XYZ file of C-alpha atoms in Angstrom:
227
model
C 0.000 0.000 0.000
C 2.778 2.422 0.942
C 4.561 1.667 -2.317
C 1.375 2.485 -4.240
C 0.978 5.799 -2.418
C 4.588 6.776 -3.048
C 4.215 5.920 -6.732
C 1.016 7.982 -6.854
C 2.808 10.929 -5.266
C 5.645 10.619 -7.773
C 3.125 10.495 -10.630
C 1.363 13.641 -9.462
C 4.653 15.480 -9.096
C 5.795 14.290 -12.503
C 2.579 15.510 -14.092
C 3.106 19.025 -12.800
C 6.741 19.106 -13.929
C 6.370 17.435 -17.335
C 6.531 19.414 -20.579
C 2.879 18.563 -21.251
C 1.942 19.726 -17.760
C 3.717 23.043 -18.272
C 2.043 23.596 -21.649
C -1.467 22.562 -20.597
C -4.041 25.166 -19.684
C -6.653 22.712 -18.346
C -6.479 20.801 -15.065
C -8.884 18.039 -13.985
C -9.317 17.140 -10.309
C -11.638 14.869 -8.393
C -12.560 11.297 -7.586
C -13.426 8.148 -9.507
C -16.216 9.768 -11.479
C -13.540 11.881 -13.141
C -10.887 9.154 -13.275
C -13.054 6.228 -14.381
C -12.361 4.761 -17.834
C -8.876 6.291 -17.911
C -7.224 2.931 -18.633
C -8.918 2.962 -22.025
C -8.348 6.710 -22.479
C -12.095 7.241 -22.239
C -12.313 9.185 -18.991
C -13.911 12.624 -18.794
C -10.512 14.409 -19.010
C -9.519 12.180 -21.950
C -12.700 13.135 -23.797
C -12.127 16.837 -23.096
C -8.572 16.559 -24.446
C -9.781 14.764 -27.574
C -12.639 17.201 -28.193
C -10.424 20.265 -27.814
C -7.305 18.798 -29.392
C -5.089 19.899 -26.499
C -3.587 18.365 -23.356
C -5.490 18.083 -20.091
C -3.570 17.373 -16.884
C -5.605 14.841 -14.908
C -4.889 14.571 -11.182
C -8.144 12.841 -10.218
C -7.832 9.729 -8.030
C -10.398 6.999 -7.366
C -11.508 7.060 -3.733
C -10.513 10.704 -3.205
C -12.499 12.871 -0.808
C -12.945 16.586 -0.338
C -12.398 16.156 3.423
C -9.352 13.972 4.017
C -7.002 14.245 6.983
C -4.201 11.701 6.407
C -1.101 13.595 5.204
C 0.830 11.095 3.059
C -2.054 9.522 1.160
C -3.716 12.948 1.022
C -0.639 14.352 -0.706
C -0.781 11.364 -3.085
C -4.170 12.511 -4.320
C -6.754 11.081 -1.924
C -7.368 14.640 -0.728
C -8.997 16.451 -3.641
C -7.930 19.933 -2.434
C -4.318 18.693 -2.349
C -4.593 17.603 -5.986
C -4.510 21.294 -6.860
C -1.221 22.905 -7.784
C -1.068 26.538 -8.813
C -0.158 26.806 -12.471
C -0.824 28.538 -15.744
C -4.371 27.185 -15.834
C -7.208 28.734 -17.764
C -9.632 26.056 -16.575
C -9.968 23.678 -13.656
C -12.530 20.873 -13.961
C -13.533 19.731 -10.472
C -15.776 17.116 -8.912
C -15.990 15.610 -5.442
C -18.062 14.973 -2.357
C -19.521 11.605 -3.309
C -17.085 9.561 -1.240
C -17.492 11.963 1.686
C -21.221 11.296 1.702
C -21.349 7.620 0.754
C -18.384 6.441 2.826
C -18.517 9.177 5.454
C -22.155 8.941 6.503
C -23.725 6.302 4.297
C -25.923 8.919 2.626
C -28.020 9.020 5.791
C -28.079 11.767 8.432
C -25.554 13.629 6.320
C -26.607 17.219 7.028
C -23.475 18.046 9.028
C -21.231 16.422 6.419
C -22.866 18.373 3.573
C -22.494 21.593 5.577
C -18.755 20.892 5.925
C -18.534 20.397 2.171
C -20.560 23.502 1.358
C -22.949 25.507 3.511
C -26.540 26.087 2.479
C -25.715 29.643 1.367
C -22.589 28.360 -0.459
C -20.367 30.789 1.427
C -18.359 28.405 3.604
C -17.027 24.864 3.433
C -14.344 22.915 1.619
C -15.812 23.509 -1.840
C -16.019 27.332 -1.562
C -12.526 27.449 -0.046
C -11.031 25.413 -2.868
C -12.894 27.284 -5.600
C -11.794 30.619 -4.084
C -8.167 29.462 -4.076
C -8.378 28.396 -7.718
C -10.116 31.606 -8.766
C -7.495 33.728 -6.985
C -4.919 32.078 -9.251
C -6.931 33.252 -12.265
C -8.499 30.032 -13.556
C -12.129 29.488 -14.449
C -13.798 26.548 -12.705
C -16.223 23.911 -13.980
C -17.969 22.065 -11.143
C -19.366 18.669 -12.121
C -22.439 17.148 -10.510
C -22.761 13.389 -10.044
C -24.588 10.870 -12.170
C -27.860 9.644 -10.701
C -28.470 5.914 -10.553
C -30.633 4.127 -13.138
C -33.202 3.580 -10.400
C -32.342 -0.029 -9.626
C -29.468 -2.351 -8.777
C -27.214 0.390 -7.366
C -25.578 0.409 -3.906
C -25.884 4.209 -3.827
C -29.609 4.308 -4.607
C -30.364 6.000 -1.282
C -27.936 8.855 -2.041
C -30.350 10.649 -4.374
C -31.587 13.254 -1.875
C -28.053 14.082 -0.758
C -26.989 14.369 -4.400
C -29.827 16.781 -5.111
C -28.905 18.923 -2.106
C -25.203 18.984 -3.015
C -26.097 19.950 -6.582
C -28.312 22.803 -5.368
C -25.537 24.220 -3.214
C -22.904 23.895 -5.940
C -25.228 25.713 -8.330
C -25.605 28.475 -5.743
C -21.808 28.695 -5.516
C -21.504 28.995 -9.295
C -24.214 31.650 -9.471
C -22.038 33.904 -7.310
C -19.193 34.034 -9.850
C -19.548 34.279 -13.623
C -16.226 32.440 -14.005
C -17.582 29.350 -12.231
C -19.890 26.956 -14.098
C -21.912 24.150 -12.560
C -22.607 21.240 -14.910
C -25.195 18.836 -13.504
C -25.489 15.236 -14.613
C -28.794 14.567 -12.850
C -30.656 14.688 -16.161
C -28.406 12.205 -17.924
C -29.701 8.759 -16.947
C -33.211 7.648 -17.990
C -34.934 5.407 -15.450
C -33.914 1.808 -15.936
C -31.214 2.585 -18.516
C -28.074 0.731 -17.462
C -25.918 1.954 -20.348
C -24.656 5.045 -18.502
C -22.952 3.105 -15.699
C -20.210 0.557 -15.250
C -21.256 -2.850 -13.966
C -21.059 -1.582 -10.363
C -23.946 0.869 -11.084
C -21.892 3.641 -9.459
C -19.248 4.792 -11.917
C -19.778 6.164 -15.416
C -19.619 3.943 -18.455
C -17.494 5.135 -21.400
C -20.762 6.424 -22.880
C -21.470 8.604 -19.855
C -17.873 9.855 -19.653
C -18.077 10.757 -23.337
C -21.266 12.782 -22.879
C -20.060 14.578 -19.745
C -16.657 15.286 -21.297
C -18.405 16.658 -24.375
C -20.452 19.015 -22.229
C -17.303 20.217 -20.474
C -15.592 20.817 -23.824
C -18.568 22.885 -25.015
C -18.255 25.171 -21.983
C -14.540 25.665 -22.574
C -15.039 26.259 -26.303
C -17.595 28.978 -25.526
C -14.905 31.173 -23.933
C -11.930 32.479 -25.955
C -8.554 31.176 -24.755
C -6.522 33.713 -22.794
C -3.161 32.280 -23.889
């Protein structure tokens, strides 16, 4: 396990120091929703890179949380805020919070956990703090909402209400800054349609990653590049 974490830390450092990393203007951060399908180069960041024809630095890590206290594994990417490195970014694509809710409180009695992620007025919490830090460095931010389940056969079926509340607060955060965009995915999955999820009924299928990545690319294409 320690060897894996050290390799992950080396990989993250290498990404920021590589020629591609220095040239890229787009950074992706988050958890497994962002990272899923990366082995086949079909993850959300991969799709964005293909659609735009330019590199995207992807620091997302499966299992990552917005609230994560362990220092070594946090530095290796399991803390989403620690995935961020200041750079010459025009855009930061960000998701998170799902593991905090599902693993942290089982998507039940999660009010205090959601408040720590982002308060009801979207003024305080880990999300506003991270978005403020990114915006102070000059980058625009795209906040991604989570996929909803197909309505059956999913271990996170009872997370729907918490997902709706998190989405509402993230939208409120985005509405306070014209350089922050919230992209929901709640409308993506028709009831009973299993084609948008991997076999675990949690993570996106290549189809879902392709659609979400396409939506992200459209937002970025709508704003002229600054450099």
